[in-house]
Amino acid sequence: GAVVSQHPSWVICKSGTSVKIECRSLDFQATTMFWYRQFPKKSLMLMATSNEGSKATYEQGVEKDKFLINHASLTLSTLTVTSAHPEDSSFYICSARPGNSNQPQHFGDGTRLSIL
Amino acid sequence: ELKVEQNPLFLSMQEGKNYTIYCNYSTTSDRLYWYRQDPGKSLESLFVLLSNGAVKQEGRLMASLDTKARLSTLHITAAVHDLSATYFCAVDVKAAGNKLTFGGGTRVLVKP
């Protein structure tokens, strides 16, 4: 089955640090990847849609300068949380859809980000 | 704007009894998904429902879809402790770029 690898699974860093999270589709090509954020005991909130070779599409209220998304290849998208602060602490989950838009999304294992 | 509502938000179950989780959505959907999430983990796909009247079953879980009522249900038969988790429904709309819109989740706790 389709596998999406997300790395790191857990990161703790100091306030002001930038953190990069990687999302890789291991056995398929993904022209579209999605980044979600989840607060404790809440649902998933879509942050942005990442399209290979073009700029990401951000959802309303998501700061594009704070959450930088790069989708440089058909198997890799990265989310960089720039100058992270404690309020950025959250669980971040990526998903990838195989090339055909009729295919369902496959989710990564998530990254727990804690900013001290 | 597409809205997806789940209820109840929390469900305390007794082992051996049957329960249903409801998922209502506000506009025409192309696909409806059910996911399970364990604490600290990502999502595990349970079911994909594509058309009106679709019913899928896996073990003690059964999902159904009524597109006319814009309603999906997740039925749990003879609940067991292993089913304790949070369950999410999500709706996929082509016109919205196939983005998933999630319900608020139902936290299920099965007690002996």
JSON list of N, CA and C in Angstrom, two decimals, chain B residues 24-91:
[
{"chain": "B", "resi": 24, "resn": "ASN", "atom": "N", "xyz": [-22.71, 14.58, 9.79]},
{"chain": "B", "resi": 24, "resn": "ASN", "atom": "CA", "xyz": [-23.51, 15.37, 8.84]},
{"chain": "B", "resi": 24, "resn": "ASN", "atom": "C", "xyz": [-22.62, 16.35, 8.10]},
{"chain": "B", "resi": 25, "resn": "TYR", "atom": "N", "xyz": [-22.90, 16.57, 6.83]},
{"chain": "B", "resi": 25, "resn": "TYR", "atom": "CA", "xyz": [-22.11, 17.53, 6.07]},
{"chain": "B", "resi": 25, "resn": "TYR", "atom": "C", "xyz": [-23.04, 18.42, 5.27]},
{"chain": "B", "resi": 26, "resn": "SER", "atom": "N", "xyz": [-22.54, 19.61, 4.92]},
{"chain": "B", "resi": 26, "resn": "SER", "atom": "CA", "xyz": [-23.46, 20.66, 4.46]},
{"chain": "B", "resi": 26, "resn": "SER", "atom": "C", "xyz": [-23.61, 20.77, 2.94]},
{"chain": "B", "resi": 27, "resn": "THR", "atom": "N", "xyz": [-22.66, 20.21, 2.16]},
{"chain": "B", "resi": 27, "resn": "THR", "atom": "CA", "xyz": [-22.81, 20.31, 0.70]},
{"chain": "B", "resi": 27, "resn": "THR", "atom": "C", "xyz": [-22.55, 18.95, 0.06]},
{"chain": "B", "resi": 28, "resn": "THR", "atom": "N", "xyz": [-22.82, 18.89, -1.21]},
{"chain": "B", "resi": 28, "resn": "THR", "atom": "CA", "xyz": [-22.63, 17.63, -1.94]},
{"chain": "B", "resi": 28, "resn": "THR", "atom": "C", "xyz": [-21.17, 17.17, -1.83]},
{"chain": "B", "resi": 29, "resn": "SER", "atom": "N", "xyz": [-21.01, 15.91, -1.52]},
{"chain": "B", "resi": 29, "resn": "SER", "atom": "CA", "xyz": [-19.66, 15.36, -1.33]},
{"chain": "B", "resi": 29, "resn": "SER", "atom": "C", "xyz": [-19.34, 14.34, -2.41]},
{"chain": "B", "resi": 30, "resn": "ASP", "atom": "N", "xyz": [-18.06, 14.26, -2.75]},
{"chain": "B", "resi": 30, "resn": "ASP", "atom": "CA", "xyz": [-17.64, 13.23, -3.70]},
{"chain": "B", "resi": 30, "resn": "ASP", "atom": "C", "xyz": [-17.25, 11.94, -2.99]},
{"chain": "B", "resi": 31, "resn": "ARG", "atom": "N", "xyz": [-16.65, 12.09, -1.82]},
{"chain": "B", "resi": 31, "resn": "ARG", "atom": "CA", "xyz": [-16.27, 10.92, -1.03]},
{"chain": "B", "resi": 31, "resn": "ARG", "atom": "C", "xyz": [-16.35, 11.26, 0.45]},
{"chain": "B", "resi": 32, "resn": "LEU", "atom": "N", "xyz": [-16.64, 10.23, 1.23]},
{"chain": "B", "resi": 32, "resn": "LEU", "atom": "CA", "xyz": [-16.65, 10.41, 2.67]},
{"chain": "B", "resi": 32, "resn": "LEU", "atom": "C", "xyz": [-15.76, 9.35, 3.29]},
{"chain": "B", "resi": 33, "resn": "TYR", "atom": "N", "xyz": [-14.94, 9.79, 4.24]},
{"chain": "B", "resi": 33, "resn": "TYR", "atom": "CA", "xyz": [-13.97, 8.90, 4.86]},
{"chain": "B", "resi": 33, "resn": "TYR", "atom": "C", "xyz": [-14.23, 8.80, 6.36]},
{"chain": "B", "resi": 34, "resn": "TRP", "atom": "N", "xyz": [-13.86, 7.66, 6.89]},
{"chain": "B", "resi": 34, "resn": "TRP", "atom": "CA", "xyz": [-13.82, 7.49, 8.34]},
{"chain": "B", "resi": 34, "resn": "TRP", "atom": "C", "xyz": [-12.39, 7.10, 8.72]},
{"chain": "B", "resi": 35, "resn": "TYR", "atom": "N", "xyz": [-11.90, 7.76, 9.79]},
{"chain": "B", "resi": 35, "resn": "TYR", "atom": "CA", "xyz": [-10.56, 7.50, 10.28]},
{"chain": "B", "resi": 35, "resn": "TYR", "atom": "C", "xyz": [-10.61, 7.22, 11.77]},
{"chain": "B", "resi": 36, "resn": "ARG", "atom": "N", "xyz": [-9.59, 6.50, 12.19]},
{"chain": "B", "resi": 36, "resn": "ARG", "atom": "CA", "xyz": [-9.40, 6.28, 13.63]},
{"chain": "B", "resi": 36, "resn": "ARG", "atom": "C", "xyz": [-8.08, 6.92, 14.01]},
{"chain": "B", "resi": 37, "resn": "GLN", "atom": "N", "xyz": [-8.05, 7.55, 15.18]},
{"chain": "B", "resi": 37, "resn": "GLN", "atom": "CA", "xyz": [-6.80, 8.11, 15.70]},
{"chain": "B", "resi": 37, "resn": "GLN", "atom": "C", "xyz": [-6.61, 7.68, 17.14]},
{"chain": "B", "resi": 38, "resn": "ASP", "atom": "N", "xyz": [-5.48, 7.03, 17.41]},
{"chain": "B", "resi": 38, "resn": "ASP", "atom": "CA", "xyz": [-5.11, 6.68, 18.77]},
{"chain": "B", "resi": 38, "resn": "ASP", "atom": "C", "xyz": [-4.30, 7.82, 19.36]},
{"chain": "B", "resi": 39, "resn": "PRO", "atom": "N", "xyz": [-4.28, 7.98, 20.68]},
{"chain": "B", "resi": 39, "resn": "PRO", "atom": "CA", "xyz": [-3.56, 9.09, 21.30]},
{"chain": "B", "resi": 39, "resn": "PRO", "atom": "C", "xyz": [-2.11, 9.17, 20.85]},
{"chain": "B", "resi": 40, "resn": "GLY", "atom": "N", "xyz": [-1.69, 10.34, 20.43]},
{"chain": "B", "resi": 40, "resn": "GLY", "atom": "CA", "xyz": [-0.31, 10.55, 20.02]},
{"chain": "B", "resi": 40, "resn": "GLY", "atom": "C", "xyz": [0.04, 10.01, 18.65]},
{"chain": "B", "resi": 41, "resn": "LYS", "atom": "N", "xyz": [-0.95, 9.47, 17.96]},
{"chain": "B", "resi": 41, "resn": "LYS", "atom": "CA", "xyz": [-0.69, 8.87, 16.66]},
{"chain": "B", "resi": 41, "resn": "LYS", "atom": "C", "xyz": [-1.37, 9.64, 15.54]},
{"chain": "B", "resi": 42, "resn": "SER", "atom": "N", "xyz": [-1.04, 9.25, 14.32]},
{"chain": "B", "resi": 42, "resn": "SER", "atom": "CA", "xyz": [-1.67, 9.86, 13.16]},
{"chain": "B", "resi": 42, "resn": "SER", "atom": "C", "xyz": [-2.97, 9.13, 12.84]},
{"chain": "B", "resi": 43, "resn": "LEU", "atom": "N", "xyz": [-3.50, 9.36, 11.67]},
{"chain": "B", "resi": 43, "resn": "LEU", "atom": "CA", "xyz": [-4.78, 8.79, 11.29]},
{"chain": "B", "resi": 43, "resn": "LEU", "atom": "C", "xyz": [-4.63, 7.42, 10.65]},
{"chain": "B", "resi": 44, "resn": "GLU", "atom": "N", "xyz": [-5.55, 6.55, 10.99]},
{"chain": "B", "resi": 44, "resn": "GLU", "atom": "CA", "xyz": [-5.64, 5.24, 10.34]},
{"chain": "B", "resi": 44, "resn": "GLU", "atom": "C", "xyz": [-6.93, 5.22, 9.53]},
{"chain": "B", "resi": 45, "resn": "SER", "atom": "N", "xyz": [-6.80, 4.94, 8.26]},
{"chain": "B", "resi": 45, "resn": "SER", "atom": "CA", "xyz": [-7.99, 4.92, 7.40]},
{"chain": "B", "resi": 45, "resn": "SER", "atom": "C", "xyz": [-8.85, 3.70, 7.72]},
{"chain": "B", "resi": 46, "resn": "LEU", "atom": "N", "xyz": [-10.15, 3.94, 7.88]},
{"chain": "B", "resi": 46, "resn": "LEU", "atom": "CA", "xyz": [-11.09, 2.85, 8.15]},
{"chain": "B", "resi": 46, "resn": "LEU", "atom": "C", "xyz": [-11.92, 2.54, 6.90]},
{"chain": "B", "resi": 47, "resn": "PHE", "atom": "N", "xyz": [-12.62, 3.55, 6.40]},
{"chain": "B", "resi": 47, "resn": "PHE", "atom": "CA", "xyz": [-13.53, 3.33, 5.28]},
{"chain": "B", "resi": 47, "resn": "PHE", "atom": "C", "xyz": [-13.51, 4.53, 4.33]},
{"chain": "B", "resi": 48, "resn": "VAL", "atom": "N", "xyz": [-13.78, 4.23, 3.06]},
{"chain": "B", "resi": 48, "resn": "VAL", "atom": "CA", "xyz": [-14.07, 5.24, 2.05]},
{"chain": "B", "resi": 48, "resn": "VAL", "atom": "C", "xyz": [-15.43, 4.91, 1.47]},
{"chain": "B", "resi": 49, "resn": "LEU", "atom": "N", "xyz": [-16.33, 5.87, 1.49]},
{"chain": "B", "resi": 49, "resn": "LEU", "atom": "CA", "xyz": [-17.68, 5.67, 0.98]},
{"chain": "B", "resi": 49, "resn": "LEU", "atom": "C", "xyz": [-17.88, 6.58, -0.22]},
{"chain": "B", "resi": 50, "resn": "LEU", "atom": "N", "xyz": [-18.26, 5.99, -1.33]},
{"chain": "B", "resi": 50, "resn": "LEU", "atom": "CA", "xyz": [-18.27, 6.73, -2.58]},
{"chain": "B", "resi": 50, "resn": "LEU", "atom": "C", "xyz": [-19.65, 7.11, -3.09]},
{"chain": "B", "resi": 51, "resn": "SER", "atom": "N", "xyz": [-20.66, 6.35, -2.74]},
{"chain": "B", "resi": 51, "resn": "SER", "atom": "CA", "xyz": [-21.95, 6.60, -3.37]},
{"chain": "B", "resi": 51, "resn": "SER", "atom": "C", "xyz": [-23.10, 6.41, -2.40]},
{"chain": "B", "resi": 52, "resn": "ASN", "atom": "N", "xyz": [-24.25, 6.91, -2.79]},
{"chain": "B", "resi": 52, "resn": "ASN", "atom": "CA", "xyz": [-25.42, 6.82, -1.93]},
{"chain": "B", "resi": 52, "resn": "ASN", "atom": "C", "xyz": [-25.76, 5.37, -1.65]},
{"chain": "B", "resi": 53, "resn": "GLY", "atom": "N", "xyz": [-26.02, 5.08, -0.40]},
{"chain": "B", "resi": 53, "resn": "GLY", "atom": "CA", "xyz": [-26.37, 3.72, -0.03]},
{"chain": "B", "resi": 53, "resn": "GLY", "atom": "C", "xyz": [-25.17, 2.82, 0.23]},
{"chain": "B", "resi": 54, "resn": "ALA", "atom": "N", "xyz": [-23.98, 3.37, 0.06]},
{"chain": "B", "resi": 54, "resn": "ALA", "atom": "CA", "xyz": [-22.78, 2.55, 0.28]},
{"chain": "B", "resi": 54, "resn": "ALA", "atom": "C", "xyz": [-22.71, 2.10, 1.73]},
{"chain": "B", "resi": 55, "resn": "VAL", "atom": "N", "xyz": [-22.36, 0.85, 1.91]},
{"chain": "B", "resi": 55, "resn": "VAL", "atom": "CA", "xyz": [-22.18, 0.28, 3.24]},
{"chain": "B", "resi": 55, "resn": "VAL", "atom": "C", "xyz": [-20.89, -0.52, 3.22]},
{"chain": "B", "resi": 56, "resn": "LYS", "atom": "N", "xyz": [-20.05, -0.28, 4.23]},
{"chain": "B", "resi": 56, "resn": "LYS", "atom": "CA", "xyz": [-18.82, -1.05, 4.33]},
{"chain": "B", "resi": 56, "resn": "LYS", "atom": "C", "xyz": [-18.68, -1.53, 5.77]},
{"chain": "B", "resi": 57, "resn": "GLN", "atom": "N", "xyz": [-18.13, -2.75, 5.88]},
{"chain": "B", "resi": 57, "resn": "GLN", "atom": "CA", "xyz": [-17.99, -3.33, 7.22]},
{"chain": "B", "resi": 57, "resn": "GLN", "atom": "C", "xyz": [-16.61, -3.94, 7.37]},
{"chain": "B", "resi": 58, "resn": "GLU", "atom": "N", "xyz": [-16.05, -3.75, 8.56]},
{"chain": "B", "resi": 58, "resn": "GLU", "atom": "CA", "xyz": [-14.78, -4.35, 8.90]},
{"chain": "B", "resi": 58, "resn": "GLU", "atom": "C", "xyz": [-14.83, -4.70, 10.37]},
{"chain": "B", "resi": 59, "resn": "GLY", "atom": "N", "xyz": [-14.91, -5.98, 10.67]},
{"chain": "B", "resi": 59, "resn": "GLY", "atom": "CA", "xyz": [-14.97, -6.40, 12.07]},
{"chain": "B", "resi": 59, "resn": "GLY", "atom": "C", "xyz": [-16.23, -5.86, 12.74]},
{"chain": "B", "resi": 60, "resn": "ARG", "atom": "N", "xyz": [-16.06, -5.16, 13.84]},
{"chain": "B", "resi": 60, "resn": "ARG", "atom": "CA", "xyz": [-17.19, -4.63, 14.60]},
{"chain": "B", "resi": 60, "resn": "ARG", "atom": "C", "xyz": [-17.66, -3.27, 14.11]},
{"chain": "B", "resi": 61, "resn": "LEU", "atom": "N", "xyz": [-17.01, -2.74, 13.10]},
{"chain": "B", "resi": 61, "resn": "LEU", "atom": "CA", "xyz": [-17.35, -1.42, 12.58]},
{"chain": "B", "resi": 61, "resn": "LEU", "atom": "C", "xyz": [-18.07, -1.53, 11.24]},
{"chain": "B", "resi": 62, "resn": "MET", "atom": "N", "xyz": [-19.12, -0.71, 11.11]},
{"chain": "B", "resi": 62, "resn": "MET", "atom": "CA", "xyz": [-19.84, -0.65, 9.85]},
{"chain": "B", "resi": 62, "resn": "MET", "atom": "C", "xyz": [-20.17, 0.80, 9.55]},
{"chain": "B", "resi": 63, "resn": "ALA", "atom": "N", "xyz": [-19.84, 1.24, 8.33]},
{"chain": "B", "resi": 63, "resn": "ALA", "atom": "CA", "xyz": [-20.11, 2.62, 7.93]},
{"chain": "B", "resi": 63, "resn": "ALA", "atom": "C", "xyz": [-21.10, 2.63, 6.79]},
{"chain": "B", "resi": 64, "resn": "SER", "atom": "N", "xyz": [-21.96, 3.64, 6.79]},
{"chain": "B", "resi": 64, "resn": "SER", "atom": "CA", "xyz": [-22.93, 3.78, 5.71]},
{"chain": "B", "resi": 64, "resn": "SER", "atom": "C", "xyz": [-23.03, 5.23, 5.29]},
{"chain": "B", "resi": 65, "resn": "LEU", "atom": "N", "xyz": [-23.56, 5.44, 4.09]},
{"chain": "B", "resi": 65, "resn": "LEU", "atom": "CA", "xyz": [-23.64, 6.79, 3.55]},
{"chain": "B", "resi": 65, "resn": "LEU", "atom": "C", "xyz": [-25.01, 7.02, 2.91]},
{"chain": "B", "resi": 66, "resn": "ASP", "atom": "N", "xyz": [-25.63, 8.11, 3.28]},
{"chain": "B", "resi": 66, "resn": "ASP", "atom": "CA", "xyz": [-26.88, 8.57, 2.67]},
{"chain": "B", "resi": 66, "resn": "ASP", "atom": "C", "xyz": [-26.62, 9.95, 2.11]},
{"chain": "B", "resi": 67, "resn": "THR", "atom": "N", "xyz": [-26.36, 10.03, 0.80]},
{"chain": "B", "resi": 67, "resn": "THR", "atom": "CA", "xyz": [-25.99, 11.31, 0.22]},
{"chain": "B", "resi": 67, "resn": "THR", "atom": "C", "xyz": [-27.16, 12.29, 0.15]},
{"chain": "B", "resi": 68, "resn": "LYS", "atom": "N", "xyz": [-28.37, 11.74, 0.12]},
{"chain": "B", "resi": 68, "resn": "LYS", "atom": "CA", "xyz": [-29.53, 12.63, 0.06]},
{"chain": "B", "resi": 68, "resn": "LYS", "atom": "C", "xyz": [-29.71, 13.37, 1.37]},
{"chain": "B", "resi": 69, "resn": "ALA", "atom": "N", "xyz": [-29.50, 12.65, 2.45]},
{"chain": "B", "resi": 69, "resn": "ALA", "atom": "CA", "xyz": [-29.59, 13.26, 3.78]},
{"chain": "B", "resi": 69, "resn": "ALA", "atom": "C", "xyz": [-28.27, 13.90, 4.20]},
{"chain": "B", "resi": 70, "resn": "ARG", "atom": "N", "xyz": [-27.23, 13.72, 3.37]},
{"chain": "B", "resi": 70, "resn": "ARG", "atom": "CA", "xyz": [-25.88, 14.21, 3.71]},
{"chain": "B", "resi": 70, "resn": "ARG", "atom": "C", "xyz": [-25.48, 13.71, 5.10]},
{"chain": "B", "resi": 71, "resn": "LEU", "atom": "N", "xyz": [-25.59, 12.43, 5.25]},
{"chain": "B", "resi": 71, "resn": "LEU", "atom": "CA", "xyz": [-25.36, 11.80, 6.55]},
{"chain": "B", "resi": 71, "resn": "LEU", "atom": "C", "xyz": [-24.60, 10.50, 6.37]},
{"chain": "B", "resi": 72, "resn": "SER", "atom": "N", "xyz": [-23.59, 10.32, 7.20]},
{"chain": "B", "resi": 72, "resn": "SER", "atom": "CA", "xyz": [-22.92, 9.04, 7.28]},
{"chain": "B", "resi": 72, "resn": "SER", "atom": "C", "xyz": [-22.94, 8.58, 8.74]},
{"chain": "B", "resi": 73, "resn": "THR", "atom": "N", "xyz": [-23.02, 7.28, 8.92]},
{"chain": "B", "resi": 73, "resn": "THR", "atom": "CA", "xyz": [-23.00, 6.74, 10.28]},
{"chain": "B", "resi": 73, "resn": "THR", "atom": "C", "xyz": [-21.89, 5.71, 10.40]},
{"chain": "B", "resi": 74, "resn": "LEU", "atom": "N", "xyz": [-21.32, 5.65, 11.58]},
{"chain": "B", "resi": 74, "resn": "LEU", "atom": "CA", "xyz": [-20.34, 4.62, 11.91]},
{"chain": "B", "resi": 74, "resn": "LEU", "atom": "C", "xyz": [-20.94, 3.83, 13.07]},
{"chain": "B", "resi": 75, "resn": "HIS", "atom": "N", "xyz": [-21.26, 2.59, 12.80]},
{"chain": "B", "resi": 75, "resn": "HIS", "atom": "CA", "xyz": [-21.92, 1.76, 13.81]},
{"chain": "B", "resi": 75, "resn": "HIS", "atom": "C", "xyz": [-20.91, 0.80, 14.42]},
{"chain": "B", "resi": 76, "resn": "ILE", "atom": "N", "xyz": [-20.94, 0.75, 15.73]},
{"chain": "B", "resi": 76, "resn": "ILE", "atom": "CA", "xyz": [-20.05, -0.15, 16.47]},
{"chain": "B", "resi": 76, "resn": "ILE", "atom": "C", "xyz": [-20.90, -1.24, 17.10]},
{"chain": "B", "resi": 77, "resn": "THR", "atom": "N", "xyz": [-20.56, -2.47, 16.77]},
{"chain": "B", "resi": 77, "resn": "THR", "atom": "CA", "xyz": [-21.31, -3.61, 17.28]},
{"chain": "B", "resi": 77, "resn": "THR", "atom": "C", "xyz": [-20.53, -4.30, 18.39]},
{"chain": "B", "resi": 78, "resn": "ALA", "atom": "N", "xyz": [-21.21, -4.53, 19.50]},
{"chain": "B", "resi": 78, "resn": "ALA", "atom": "CA", "xyz": [-20.59, -5.25, 20.63]},
{"chain": "B", "resi": 78, "resn": "ALA", "atom": "C", "xyz": [-19.21, -4.67, 20.95]},
{"chain": "B", "resi": 79, "resn": "ALA", "atom": "N", "xyz": [-19.22, -3.46, 21.42]},
{"chain": "B", "resi": 79, "resn": "ALA", "atom": "CA", "xyz": [-17.98, -2.71, 21.66]},
{"chain": "B", "resi": 79, "resn": "ALA", "atom": "C", "xyz": [-17.01, -3.49, 22.55]},
{"chain": "B", "resi": 80, "resn": "VAL", "atom": "N", "xyz": [-15.73, -3.35, 22.21]},
{"chain": "B", "resi": 80, "resn": "VAL", "atom": "CA", "xyz": [-14.64, -3.94, 23.02]},
{"chain": "B", "resi": 80, "resn": "VAL", "atom": "C", "xyz": [-13.64, -2.83, 23.32]},
{"chain": "B", "resi": 81, "resn": "HIS", "atom": "N", "xyz": [-12.83, -3.06, 24.35]},
{"chain": "B", "resi": 81, "resn": "HIS", "atom": "CA", "xyz": [-11.90, -2.04, 24.82]},
{"chain": "B", "resi": 81, "resn": "HIS", "atom": "C", "xyz": [-10.96, -1.54, 23.72]},
{"chain": "B", "resi": 82, "resn": "ASP", "atom": "N", "xyz": [-10.56, -2.45, 22.83]},
{"chain": "B", "resi": 82, "resn": "ASP", "atom": "CA", "xyz": [-9.62, -2.09, 21.76]},
{"chain": "B", "resi": 82, "resn": "ASP", "atom": "C", "xyz": [-10.15, -1.02, 20.82]},
{"chain": "B", "resi": 83, "resn": "LEU", "atom": "N", "xyz": [-11.44, -0.80, 20.85]},
{"chain": "B", "resi": 83, "resn": "LEU", "atom": "CA", "xyz": [-12.03, 0.22, 19.98]},
{"chain": "B", "resi": 83, "resn": "LEU", "atom": "C", "xyz": [-11.95, 1.63, 20.57]},
{"chain": "B", "resi": 84, "resn": "SER", "atom": "N", "xyz": [-11.44, 1.75, 21.78]},
{"chain": "B", "resi": 84, "resn": "SER", "atom": "CA", "xyz": [-11.26, 3.07, 22.38]},
{"chain": "B", "resi": 84, "resn": "SER", "atom": "C", "xyz": [-10.28, 3.88, 21.52]},
{"chain": "B", "resi": 85, "resn": "ALA", "atom": "N", "xyz": [-10.72, 5.04, 21.06]},
{"chain": "B", "resi": 85, "resn": "ALA", "atom": "CA", "xyz": [-9.91, 5.89, 20.17]},
{"chain": "B", "resi": 85, "resn": "ALA", "atom": "C", "xyz": [-10.77, 7.11, 19.84]},
{"chain": "B", "resi": 86, "resn": "THR", "atom": "N", "xyz": [-10.23, 7.99, 19.02]},
{"chain": "B", "resi": 86, "resn": "THR", "atom": "CA", "xyz": [-11.03, 9.08, 18.48]},
{"chain": "B", "resi": 86, "resn": "THR", "atom": "C", "xyz": [-11.32, 8.78, 17.02]},
{"chain": "B", "resi": 87, "resn": "TYR", "atom": "N", "xyz": [-12.56, 8.93, 16.62]},
{"chain": "B", "resi": 87, "resn": "TYR", "atom": "CA", "xyz": [-12.99, 8.65, 15.26]},
{"chain": "B", "resi": 87, "resn": "TYR", "atom": "C", "xyz": [-13.36, 9.95, 14.55]},
{"chain": "B", "resi": 88, "resn": "PHE", "atom": "N", "xyz": [-12.84, 10.10, 13.36]},
{"chain": "B", "resi": 88, "resn": "PHE", "atom": "CA", "xyz": [-13.13, 11.29, 12.55]},
{"chain": "B", "resi": 88, "resn": "PHE", "atom": "C", "xyz": [-13.79, 10.88, 11.24]},
{"chain": "B", "resi": 89, "resn": "CYS", "atom": "N", "xyz": [-14.77, 11.66, 10.83]},
{"chain": "B", "resi": 89, "resn": "CYS", "atom": "CA", "xyz": [-15.22, 11.56, 9.45]},
{"chain": "B", "resi": 89, "resn": "CYS", "atom": "C", "xyz": [-14.63, 12.75, 8.70]},
{"chain": "B", "resi": 90, "resn": "ALA", "atom": "N", "xyz": [-14.50, 12.61, 7.40]},
{"chain": "B", "resi": 90, "resn": "ALA", "atom": "CA", "xyz": [-13.97, 13.69, 6.58]},
{"chain": "B", "resi": 90, "resn": "ALA", "atom": "C", "xyz": [-14.61, 13.62, 5.21]},
{"chain": "B", "resi": 91, "resn": "VAL", "atom": "N", "xyz": [-14.82, 14.78, 4.63]},
{"chain": "B", "resi": 91, "resn": "VAL", "atom": "CA", "xyz": [-15.50, 14.88, 3.34]},
{"chain": "B", "resi": 91, "resn": "VAL", "atom": "C", "xyz": [-14.56, 15.46, 2.31]}
]
